[in-house]
Amino acid sequence: MRKKIRLFIPVVLTLLVLLSGCSTKVPKYQAKKALGPQINYTITGIDAGAGIMASTQKALSAYGLAKDNWQLQTSSTAAMTSTLDKAIRHKQPIVITGWQPHWMFTKYPIKFLKDPKHVYGKSESIHTIVRKGLKQDQPTAYEMLDRFYWTPAEMSQVMIQVNNGKDPQKAAQQWLKANPKKVQQWTKGLKKVSGKPTLKLTYVAWDSEIASTNVVAEVLRGLGYKVTIQAMEMQPMWASIATNVADAQVAAWLPTTSAKFYSDYKGQFVDLGANLKGARVGLAVPKYMTNINSIEDLLKNK
Ligand code: PBE
């Protein structure tokens, strides 16, 4: 008897959890109804400091969405992608702040919304930004950083490994081992430095920047440097380069996403140009939201 009860309790509890889950479930996406009320006029965003959040605030006013009750919810990349995951499993409506390169576009069937007013810019590049004086102080590191350039597909290979749980440094080491031609391009003719000079790279812990920063750090270590990498918010990252506290960052999404910091710190850093071209930033929705293809489609009377 006792044994039976012991078995019974977990079964009942599981059923209760399942049932309560059913009753609170957000309905599936209803293509024939206005989208706003289905999701409380809410765009699911990421961390407050991100450029995509500032751009989305601009989009809210540029497209008249703010007047239409729309709001942007601050969270984090991890929280946003898990909310997206849940919505997609239940075919629920959702609007997120999305960008590429990122594994969200390979893992989930999502699409960018058209941005006819180009609030998010047409296309973004990721630039390498170094401190003033690095060229004189550490010409080898400067040269390598100046050459560093890869494609969204290459960056994604590292990002996916990290998303699958691999340690970022290990993922970077393995990628470099598998891509000797790239390493060759970035380091050809550069002599290993002696005396283990130190270098500090700063970054924001977005998946893309975790990948690129670790790859660059490993290459510089191979050239004889003692490299530390430090994650921080976007504003301190730009400040760290401007005040010579750090040597370089490879995380500047331009011309739109990091525009504020680029102009705030203008003249206090050296822009080595794009290390990746073809990045993209905007709003995104699951592909099953077939009626929603442009930011303008979020409006009530659309
Ligand atoms: N992101 C990813 C960043 C840049 C890299 C698009 C989330 C942002 O500032 O919005």
Short mmCIF file of C-alpha atoms and ligand atoms in Angstrom, two decimals:
data_model
loop_
_atom_site.label_atom_id
_atom_site.label_comp_id
_atom_site.label_asym_id
_atom_site.label_seq_id
_atom_site.Cartn_x
_atom_site.Cartn_y
_atom_site.Cartn_z
CA MET A 1 0.00 0.00 0.00
CA ARG A 2 2.65 2.45 1.07
CA LYS A 3 4.63 1.76 -2.07
CA LYS A 4 1.59 2.48 -4.18
CA ILE A 5 1.06 5.85 -2.54
CA ARG A 6 4.69 6.71 -3.03
CA LEU A 7 4.31 6.00 -6.72
CA PHE A 8 1.00 7.76 -6.91
CA ILE A 9 2.15 11.13 -5.58
CA PRO A 10 4.68 11.95 -8.31
CA VAL A 11 2.19 10.90 -10.97
CA VAL A 12 -0.46 13.24 -9.58
CA LEU A 13 2.05 16.07 -9.24
CA THR A 14 3.20 15.63 -12.83
CA LEU A 15 -0.38 15.69 -14.05
CA LEU A 16 -1.08 18.85 -12.07
CA VAL A 17 1.97 20.57 -13.52
CA LEU A 18 0.99 19.55 -17.03
CA LEU A 19 -2.61 20.70 -16.55
CA SER A 20 -1.65 24.05 -15.06
CA GLY A 21 0.77 24.51 -17.94
CA CYS A 22 -2.09 23.96 -20.39
CA SER A 23 -4.43 26.46 -18.82
CA THR A 24 -1.88 29.32 -18.70
CA LYS A 25 -0.62 28.68 -22.20
CA VAL A 26 -0.50 31.66 -24.55
CA PRO A 27 -2.63 30.87 -27.60
CA LYS A 28 -0.98 29.96 -30.87
CA TYR A 29 -0.26 32.71 -33.36
CA GLN A 30 -3.51 33.84 -34.97
CA ALA A 31 -2.75 35.22 -38.40
CA LYS A 32 -6.22 36.73 -38.81
CA LYS A 33 -6.08 38.80 -35.63
CA ALA A 34 -4.03 41.92 -34.92
CA LEU A 35 -0.64 40.96 -33.53
CA GLY A 36 -0.28 43.58 -30.78
CA PRO A 37 -2.92 42.26 -28.36
CA GLN A 38 -1.66 38.70 -28.83
CA ILE A 39 1.71 39.58 -27.29
CA ASN A 40 0.80 42.58 -25.12
CA TYR A 41 2.42 44.88 -27.68
CA THR A 42 5.78 43.68 -26.43
CA ILE A 43 9.05 43.18 -28.29
CA THR A 44 11.36 40.82 -26.41
CA GLY A 45 14.76 42.50 -26.19
CA ILE A 46 18.18 41.86 -24.63
CA ASP A 47 20.49 43.75 -22.22
CA ALA A 48 19.83 47.47 -21.80
CA GLY A 49 23.30 48.55 -22.98
CA ALA A 50 23.13 46.83 -26.37
CA GLY A 51 23.06 48.96 -29.50
CA ILE A 52 20.16 46.93 -30.83
CA MET A 53 18.09 48.16 -27.89
CA ALA A 54 18.83 51.81 -28.71
CA SER A 55 18.01 51.17 -32.37
CA THR A 56 14.76 49.45 -31.40
CA GLN A 57 13.72 52.46 -29.32
CA LYS A 58 14.31 54.58 -32.42
CA ALA A 59 12.28 52.13 -34.49
CA LEU A 60 9.39 52.35 -32.00
CA SER A 61 9.08 56.06 -32.66
CA ALA A 62 10.09 56.07 -36.34
CA TYR A 63 7.36 53.58 -37.25
CA GLY A 64 4.73 55.03 -34.90
CA LEU A 65 4.77 51.88 -32.78
CA ALA A 66 5.24 53.70 -29.46
CA LYS A 67 2.01 55.62 -30.11
CA ASP A 68 0.38 52.27 -30.82
CA ASN A 69 1.26 51.01 -27.30
CA TRP A 70 4.27 48.94 -28.35
CA GLN A 71 7.10 48.60 -25.87
CA LEU A 72 10.49 47.00 -25.72
CA GLN A 73 11.19 44.58 -22.91
CA THR A 74 14.74 44.53 -21.52
CA SER A 75 16.16 41.12 -20.64
CA SER A 76 19.32 39.30 -21.71
CA THR A 77 20.36 37.29 -24.76
CA ALA A 78 19.95 34.06 -22.79
CA ALA A 79 16.49 34.98 -21.53
CA MET A 80 15.41 36.17 -24.97
CA THR A 81 16.55 33.02 -26.75
CA SER A 82 14.86 30.81 -24.17
CA THR A 83 11.60 32.77 -24.54
CA LEU A 84 11.97 32.38 -28.30
CA ASP A 85 12.58 28.67 -27.91
CA LYS A 86 9.40 28.26 -25.88
CA ALA A 87 7.31 30.37 -28.26
CA ILE A 88 8.48 28.35 -31.25
CA ARG A 89 7.78 25.03 -29.57
CA HIS A 90 4.19 26.16 -29.01
CA LYS A 91 3.78 28.08 -32.29
CA GLN A 92 3.08 31.23 -30.30
CA PRO A 93 3.58 34.76 -31.63
CA ILE A 94 6.75 36.60 -30.62
CA VAL A 95 8.82 39.56 -31.84
CA ILE A 96 12.48 39.65 -30.84
CA THR A 97 15.53 41.82 -31.35
CA GLY A 98 17.61 39.66 -33.69
CA TRP A 99 21.06 39.82 -35.25
CA GLN A 100 23.42 37.87 -37.41
CA PRO A 101 25.86 36.19 -37.16
CA HIS A 102 24.18 34.31 -34.30
CA TRP A 103 23.09 30.72 -33.84
CA MET A 104 19.48 31.82 -33.29
CA PHE A 105 19.16 31.98 -37.09
CA THR A 106 20.44 28.43 -37.58
CA LYS A 107 18.67 26.88 -34.63
CA TYR A 108 15.24 28.44 -35.15
CA PRO A 109 13.05 29.12 -38.20
CA ILE A 110 13.03 32.91 -37.88
CA LYS A 111 13.15 35.79 -40.35
CA PHE A 112 14.15 39.45 -40.19
CA LEU A 113 11.37 41.99 -40.60
CA LYS A 114 11.89 44.48 -43.42
CA ASP A 115 13.05 47.85 -42.21
CA PRO A 116 12.07 50.25 -45.02
CA LYS A 117 13.20 53.28 -42.98
CA HIS A 118 16.64 51.69 -42.40
CA VAL A 119 16.56 52.44 -38.69
CA TYR A 120 18.90 49.49 -38.10
CA GLY A 121 21.14 50.46 -41.02
CA LYS A 122 21.39 48.50 -44.24
CA SER A 123 24.17 46.17 -43.27
CA GLU A 124 26.64 46.14 -40.43
CA SER A 125 30.32 45.33 -40.17
CA ILE A 126 32.22 44.43 -37.03
CA HIS A 127 35.33 46.58 -36.59
CA THR A 128 38.56 46.13 -34.70
CA ILE A 129 39.31 49.09 -32.42
CA VAL A 130 42.72 49.54 -30.77
CA ARG A 131 44.17 52.06 -28.37
CA LYS A 132 46.28 54.94 -29.57
CA GLY A 133 49.97 54.13 -29.42
CA LEU A 134 49.57 50.38 -29.84
CA LYS A 135 51.22 50.55 -33.24
CA GLN A 136 54.40 52.00 -31.72
CA ASP A 137 54.33 49.91 -28.53
CA GLN A 138 53.40 46.50 -29.95
CA PRO A 139 53.78 46.57 -33.73
CA THR A 140 53.41 42.79 -34.06
CA ALA A 141 50.09 42.70 -32.21
CA TYR A 142 48.93 45.76 -34.10
CA GLU A 143 49.73 44.14 -37.44
CA MET A 144 47.93 40.91 -36.52
CA LEU A 145 44.87 42.83 -35.28
CA ASP A 146 44.90 44.89 -38.46
CA ARG A 147 44.89 41.72 -40.59
CA PHE A 148 42.24 39.90 -38.56
CA TYR A 149 39.30 39.29 -40.88
CA TRP A 150 36.88 36.41 -41.24
CA THR A 151 33.43 35.61 -42.56
CA PRO A 152 30.09 35.20 -40.77
CA ALA A 153 30.23 31.47 -41.64
CA GLU A 154 33.64 31.11 -39.99
CA MET A 155 32.55 32.99 -36.89
CA SER A 156 29.44 30.80 -36.70
CA GLN A 157 31.56 27.64 -36.59
CA VAL A 158 33.12 28.80 -33.33
CA MET A 159 29.85 30.18 -31.96
CA ILE A 160 27.99 26.90 -32.46
CA GLN A 161 30.67 24.96 -30.58
CA VAL A 162 30.42 27.35 -27.65
CA ASN A 163 26.63 27.18 -27.74
CA ASN A 164 26.93 23.40 -27.59
CA GLY A 165 28.79 23.79 -24.33
CA LYS A 166 32.43 23.83 -25.38
CA ASP A 167 34.79 26.07 -23.42
CA PRO A 168 35.33 29.21 -25.59
CA GLN A 169 39.11 29.04 -25.42
CA LYS A 170 39.08 25.37 -26.45
CA ALA A 171 36.62 26.10 -29.24
CA ALA A 172 38.93 28.85 -30.52
CA GLN A 173 42.01 26.60 -30.32
CA GLN A 174 40.27 23.83 -32.23
CA TRP A 175 38.97 26.18 -34.90
CA LEU A 176 42.46 27.62 -35.42
CA LYS A 177 43.93 24.15 -35.68
CA ALA A 178 41.37 23.27 -38.33
CA ASN A 179 41.97 26.51 -40.25
CA PRO A 180 45.74 26.88 -40.59
CA LYS A 181 45.40 28.97 -43.76
CA LYS A 182 43.60 31.71 -41.85
CA VAL A 183 46.23 31.73 -39.13
CA GLN A 184 48.85 31.91 -41.85
CA GLN A 185 47.15 34.95 -43.42
CA TRP A 186 46.93 36.75 -40.10
CA THR A 187 50.49 36.03 -38.99
CA LYS A 188 52.57 35.62 -42.15
CA GLY A 189 55.99 37.20 -41.75
CA LEU A 190 55.37 38.22 -38.14
CA LYS A 191 58.12 37.23 -35.74
CA LYS A 192 57.32 35.87 -32.32
CA VAL A 193 57.87 38.57 -29.71
CA SER A 194 60.15 37.97 -26.76
CA GLY A 195 59.72 38.71 -23.06
CA LYS A 196 56.01 37.82 -22.97
CA PRO A 197 54.60 41.35 -23.26
CA THR A 198 51.07 41.64 -21.93
CA LEU A 199 48.01 42.55 -23.93
CA LYS A 200 44.49 43.13 -22.72
CA LEU A 201 41.43 42.63 -24.89
CA THR A 202 38.01 43.75 -23.69
CA TYR A 203 34.67 42.58 -25.06
CA VAL A 204 30.97 42.32 -24.36
CA ALA A 205 29.91 38.74 -23.70
CA TRP A 206 27.70 38.39 -26.77
CA ASP A 207 28.14 35.02 -28.48
CA SER A 208 29.72 36.62 -31.54
CA GLU A 209 32.27 38.52 -29.48
CA ILE A 210 33.04 35.55 -27.21
CA ALA A 211 34.01 33.72 -30.40
CA SER A 212 36.05 36.46 -32.08
CA THR A 213 37.82 37.64 -28.92
CA ASN A 214 38.92 34.14 -28.00
CA VAL A 215 40.17 33.44 -31.52
CA VAL A 216 42.20 36.66 -31.64
CA ALA A 217 43.56 36.08 -28.13
CA GLU A 218 44.78 32.61 -29.10
CA VAL A 219 46.52 33.89 -32.23
CA LEU A 220 48.25 36.63 -30.23
CA ARG A 221 49.32 34.07 -27.62
CA GLY A 222 50.85 32.09 -30.45
CA LEU A 223 52.87 35.21 -31.31
CA GLY A 224 54.35 35.28 -27.80
CA TYR A 225 52.01 37.62 -25.96
CA LYS A 226 50.50 37.08 -22.54
CA VAL A 227 46.89 37.93 -23.37
CA THR A 228 44.06 38.53 -20.93
CA ILE A 229 40.50 38.99 -22.04
CA GLN A 230 37.88 40.74 -19.95
CA ALA A 231 34.12 40.89 -20.48
CA MET A 232 32.25 44.07 -19.61
CA GLU A 233 29.38 46.29 -20.68
CA MET A 234 29.61 48.16 -23.96
CA GLN A 235 30.32 51.63 -22.56
CA PRO A 236 33.22 50.53 -20.29
CA MET A 237 34.60 48.50 -23.19
CA TRP A 238 34.89 51.63 -25.35
CA ALA A 239 36.21 53.60 -22.35
CA SER A 240 38.86 50.94 -21.68
CA ILE A 241 40.37 51.54 -25.13
CA ALA A 242 39.99 55.32 -24.97
CA THR A 243 41.82 55.48 -21.62
CA ASN A 244 44.55 52.97 -22.60
CA VAL A 245 43.44 50.53 -19.89
CA ALA A 246 42.97 47.90 -22.59
CA ASP A 247 44.75 47.43 -25.91
CA ALA A 248 42.05 46.29 -28.30
CA GLN A 249 38.50 45.12 -28.86
CA VAL A 250 37.06 43.35 -31.89
CA ALA A 251 33.42 44.01 -30.99
CA ALA A 252 32.45 47.28 -32.68
CA TRP A 253 29.27 46.78 -34.69
CA LEU A 254 29.15 49.68 -37.15
CA PRO A 255 28.01 52.03 -38.57
CA THR A 256 24.71 51.90 -36.67
CA THR A 257 24.70 49.57 -33.66
CA SER A 258 27.65 51.09 -31.76
CA ALA A 259 27.27 54.57 -33.30
CA LYS A 260 26.79 56.30 -29.97
CA PHE A 261 30.09 55.10 -28.52
CA TYR A 262 31.92 55.56 -31.79
CA SER A 263 31.04 59.25 -31.73
CA ASP A 264 31.36 59.71 -27.94
CA TYR A 265 34.96 58.43 -28.00
CA LYS A 266 35.94 59.71 -31.44
CA GLY A 267 39.60 60.72 -31.55
CA GLN A 268 40.48 58.51 -28.58
CA PHE A 269 40.93 55.21 -30.44
CA VAL A 270 42.21 53.82 -33.73
CA ASP A 271 39.68 52.12 -36.02
CA LEU A 272 41.38 49.27 -37.91
CA GLY A 273 38.31 48.67 -40.07
CA ALA A 274 36.08 45.65 -40.52
CA ASN A 275 37.05 42.23 -39.20
CA LEU A 276 33.73 40.84 -40.49
CA LYS A 277 31.33 42.08 -43.14
CA GLY A 278 27.69 41.15 -43.73
CA ALA A 279 26.38 41.35 -40.19
CA ARG A 280 22.78 42.35 -39.73
CA VAL A 281 20.63 43.76 -36.95
CA GLY A 282 16.85 44.18 -36.71
CA LEU A 283 13.58 42.76 -35.48
CA ALA A 284 12.79 39.12 -36.15
CA VAL A 285 9.79 36.79 -35.89
CA PRO A 286 9.21 33.07 -36.43
CA LYS A 287 8.55 32.16 -40.06
CA TYR A 288 5.09 30.81 -39.22
CA MET A 289 4.03 34.42 -38.64
CA THR A 290 3.38 34.60 -42.36
CA ASN A 291 1.47 37.91 -42.26
CA ILE A 292 4.26 39.77 -40.51
CA ASN A 293 7.08 40.63 -42.90
CA SER A 294 7.90 44.25 -42.21
CA ILE A 295 8.17 46.34 -39.05
CA GLU A 296 5.21 48.27 -40.46
CA ASP A 297 3.10 45.11 -40.18
CA LEU A 298 3.23 45.39 -36.39
CA LEU A 299 0.93 48.42 -36.49
CA LYS A 300 -2.63 47.94 -35.35
CA ASN A 301 -4.43 49.03 -38.47
CA LYS A 302 -2.17 47.04 -40.76
N1 PBE B 1 24.41 42.72 -30.67
C1 PBE B 1 25.41 41.72 -30.93
C2 PBE B 1 25.19 43.85 -30.16
C3 PBE B 1 26.38 43.86 -30.98
C4 PBE B 1 26.66 42.40 -31.11
C5 PBE B 1 23.74 43.05 -31.94
C6 PBE B 1 23.51 42.23 -29.67
C7 PBE B 1 24.46 45.17 -29.90
O1 PBE B 1 25.08 46.15 -29.48
O2 PBE B 1 23.25 45.25 -30.10
#
